[in-house]
Amino acid sequence: MKALTILGARPQFIKASPVSRALKAEGIDEVIVHTGQHFDENMSKIFFDEMGIPEPHYNLEVHGLGHGAMTGRMLEKIESVLLKEKPDVVIVYGDTNSTIAGALAAKKLHIKVAHIEAGLRSFNMKMPEEINRILTDRISDFLFCPTTTALENLKKEGFENIDCKITNSGDVMYDAFLQFSDIAQEKSTILSDQKLSDRKYILCTVHRQENTDDKQRFGEIVRTLNTVAEEATIVFPVHPRTQQLLGTYSLHKNIRIIPPVGYLDMVSLINHSMLVMTDSGGLQKEAFFARKYCITLREETEWVELVNGGFNKTVGLTIMIF
Ligand code: UDP
């Protein structure tokens, strides 16, 4: 049995870590294809090194392009790899352009597609991620849902009438978080490097296109962070997309902008924070895993159970001062 895994973006490396380990334990050969979507050392290589993910067999080096060109080039390059490797199944993760390109290339070659993190919905069709995940789900043969809500979403969309297998597999990001929390506690030096004390700072990330593409919206987020920073230190590992934008604003001295960090440092930052403010999908869940309250800088979330359970609040543009 041969599986071919498509990876491209930071959250996919994190999700792949426990799955690659499980494939190996089952004696399944895995070929890893990195599309190149995220390529900086601290957005890509550090995760492979720290999390024991096997070195990619192929790097397609597709990045820095608009959605159409990026997805198109990935599709073409993935297809040639699939023709050569002839895997039994292609594994795709989440909701990026690498996800839909991998699923589509495989499906057209009649190769089975397994989608990990299937069934998530924000019901906001303006999000590129929502388009990618809906289309990927529709052409997948094996849909691995992280939550009951995701499973129910698929049922409501009629997936029970489609020839596919749906499994409530649980969340592989939880597996990663459990595995690496102790290791982070032992190895990460980010707290001492940044001179941070336990539960004395807010951890913040912002990178969703819906927040960064809209100047007014991004300005509102910065204004809010500046107000919050009057009361508490904010640690902000900044995504490359956000870095350029932030340069045009003046930020409160309590906002600490740092480059993107590896997973061990990130887990340590989450576990020792006072609370989390983010528009990241993955970080919302990790805040919950670490028992931290999360303020979500979006109108809606795919992780509705966190909001319903009182662990998370979506604030959108009516940004709050608490
Ligand atoms: N993350 C990280 N370093 C950072 C910022 C985020 O390791 O500097 C991790 C974070 O803990 C989570 C994942 O990256 O596991 C989330 O990725 P991202 O926010 O880029 O994507 P999303 O989850 O929104 O798709």
CSV table of N, CA, C and O and ligand atoms in Angstrom, one decimal, residues 10-11 14 47 95 173 205 207-208 237 239 260-263 266 270 279-283 286, ligand 1:
chain,number,residue,atom,x,y,z
A,10,ARG,N,1.7,25.7,6.6
A,10,ARG,CA,2.1,25.4,8.0
A,10,ARG,C,1.1,24.5,8.8
A,10,ARG,O,1.6,23.5,9.4
A,11,PRO,N,-0.2,24.8,8.8
A,11,PRO,CA,-1.1,23.9,9.6
A,11,PRO,C,-1.1,22.5,9.0
A,11,PRO,O,-1.4,21.5,9.8
A,14,ILE,N,1.7,20.5,10.6
A,14,ILE,CA,1.4,20.1,12.0
A,14,ILE,C,0.5,18.9,12.0
A,14,ILE,O,0.6,17.9,12.7
A,47,PHE,N,9.2,22.9,11.0
A,47,PHE,CA,8.2,22.0,11.4
A,47,PHE,C,8.6,20.5,11.1
A,47,PHE,O,8.4,19.6,11.9
A,95,ASP,N,-7.7,23.0,4.0
A,95,ASP,CA,-8.5,23.8,3.1
A,95,ASP,C,-7.7,24.8,2.3
A,95,ASP,O,-8.2,25.9,1.9
A,173,MET,N,-5.0,17.5,15.2
A,173,MET,CA,-4.2,18.6,15.8
A,173,MET,C,-4.2,18.3,17.3
A,173,MET,O,-3.3,18.8,18.0
A,205,THR,N,-2.4,36.2,16.9
A,205,THR,CA,-2.0,36.0,15.5
A,205,THR,C,-3.2,36.5,14.6
A,205,THR,O,-4.3,36.4,14.9
A,207,HIS,N,-3.9,36.6,10.2
A,207,HIS,CA,-3.3,36.4,8.9
A,207,HIS,C,-4.4,36.1,7.8
A,207,HIS,O,-4.1,36.0,6.6
A,208,ARG,N,-5.7,35.9,8.3
A,208,ARG,CA,-6.8,35.5,7.3
A,208,ARG,C,-6.9,36.6,6.2
A,208,ARG,O,-6.9,37.8,6.6
A,237,PRO,N,3.4,36.6,17.0
A,237,PRO,CA,4.2,36.0,16.0
A,237,PRO,C,3.6,36.3,14.6
A,237,PRO,O,2.5,35.9,14.4
A,239,HIS,N,2.7,36.5,10.7
A,239,HIS,CA,2.7,35.8,9.5
A,239,HIS,C,3.2,36.7,8.4
A,239,HIS,O,3.0,37.9,8.4
A,260,PRO,N,7.5,34.5,12.8
A,260,PRO,CA,6.8,33.2,13.1
A,260,PRO,C,7.6,32.2,13.8
A,260,PRO,O,8.8,32.2,13.6
A,261,VAL,N,7.0,31.5,14.8
A,261,VAL,CA,7.8,30.6,15.6
A,261,VAL,C,7.5,29.1,15.2
A,261,VAL,O,6.5,28.9,14.6
A,262,GLY,N,8.4,28.2,15.6
A,262,GLY,CA,8.2,26.8,15.3
A,262,GLY,C,7.1,26.3,16.3
A,262,GLY,O,6.6,27.0,17.2
A,263,TYR,N,6.7,25.0,16.1
A,263,TYR,CA,5.6,24.5,16.8
A,263,TYR,C,5.9,24.4,18.3
A,263,TYR,O,5.0,24.7,19.2
A,266,MET,N,5.5,27.7,19.8
A,266,MET,CA,4.1,28.1,19.8
A,266,MET,C,3.3,27.4,20.9
A,266,MET,O,2.5,28.0,21.6
A,270,ILE,N,1.3,29.3,23.8
A,270,ILE,CA,-0.1,29.0,24.1
A,270,ILE,C,-0.3,28.6,25.6
A,270,ILE,O,-1.1,29.2,26.3
A,279,ASP,N,-7.3,35.0,14.4
A,279,ASP,CA,-8.2,34.6,13.3
A,279,ASP,C,-7.8,33.2,12.7
A,279,ASP,O,-8.3,32.8,11.7
A,280,SER,N,-6.9,32.6,13.4
A,280,SER,CA,-6.4,31.2,12.9
A,280,SER,C,-7.4,30.2,13.3
A,280,SER,O,-7.9,30.2,14.4
A,281,GLY,N,-7.6,29.2,12.4
A,281,GLY,CA,-8.5,28.1,12.7
A,281,GLY,C,-7.8,27.2,13.7
A,281,GLY,O,-8.4,26.9,14.8
A,282,GLY,N,-6.6,26.8,13.4
A,282,GLY,CA,-5.8,25.9,14.3
A,282,GLY,C,-5.6,26.5,15.7
A,282,GLY,O,-5.8,25.7,16.7
A,283,LEU,N,-5.3,27.7,15.8
A,283,LEU,CA,-5.0,28.3,17.1
A,283,LEU,C,-6.2,28.4,18.0
A,283,LEU,O,-6.1,28.2,19.2
A,286,GLU,N,-6.3,25.0,19.6
A,286,GLU,CA,-5.2,24.8,20.6
A,286,GLU,C,-5.4,25.6,21.9
A,286,GLU,O,-5.0,25.2,22.9
B,1,UDP,N1,1.6,28.3,14.5
B,1,UDP,C1,3.0,28.2,14.7
B,1,UDP,N2,3.8,29.3,14.7
B,1,UDP,C2,3.3,30.5,14.5
B,1,UDP,C3,1.9,30.7,14.3
B,1,UDP,C4,1.1,29.6,14.3
B,1,UDP,O1,3.5,27.0,14.9
B,1,UDP,O2,4.1,31.5,14.5
B,1,UDP,C5,0.8,27.1,14.4
B,1,UDP,C6,-0.4,27.2,15.3
B,1,UDP,O3,-0.1,26.8,16.6
B,1,UDP,C7,-1.4,26.2,14.6
B,1,UDP,C8,-1.0,26.4,13.2
B,1,UDP,O4,0.3,27.0,13.1
B,1,UDP,O5,-1.0,24.9,15.0
B,1,UDP,C9,-2.1,27.3,12.6
B,1,UDP,O6,-1.7,27.8,11.4
B,1,UDP,P1,-2.3,29.0,10.7
B,1,UDP,O7,-2.8,30.0,11.7
B,1,UDP,O8,-1.2,29.5,9.7
B,1,UDP,O9,-3.4,28.4,9.8
B,1,UDP,P2,-5.0,28.0,10.1
B,1,UDP,O10,-5.0,27.1,11.2
B,1,UDP,O11,-5.7,29.3,10.3
B,1,UDP,O12,-5.4,27.4,8.8
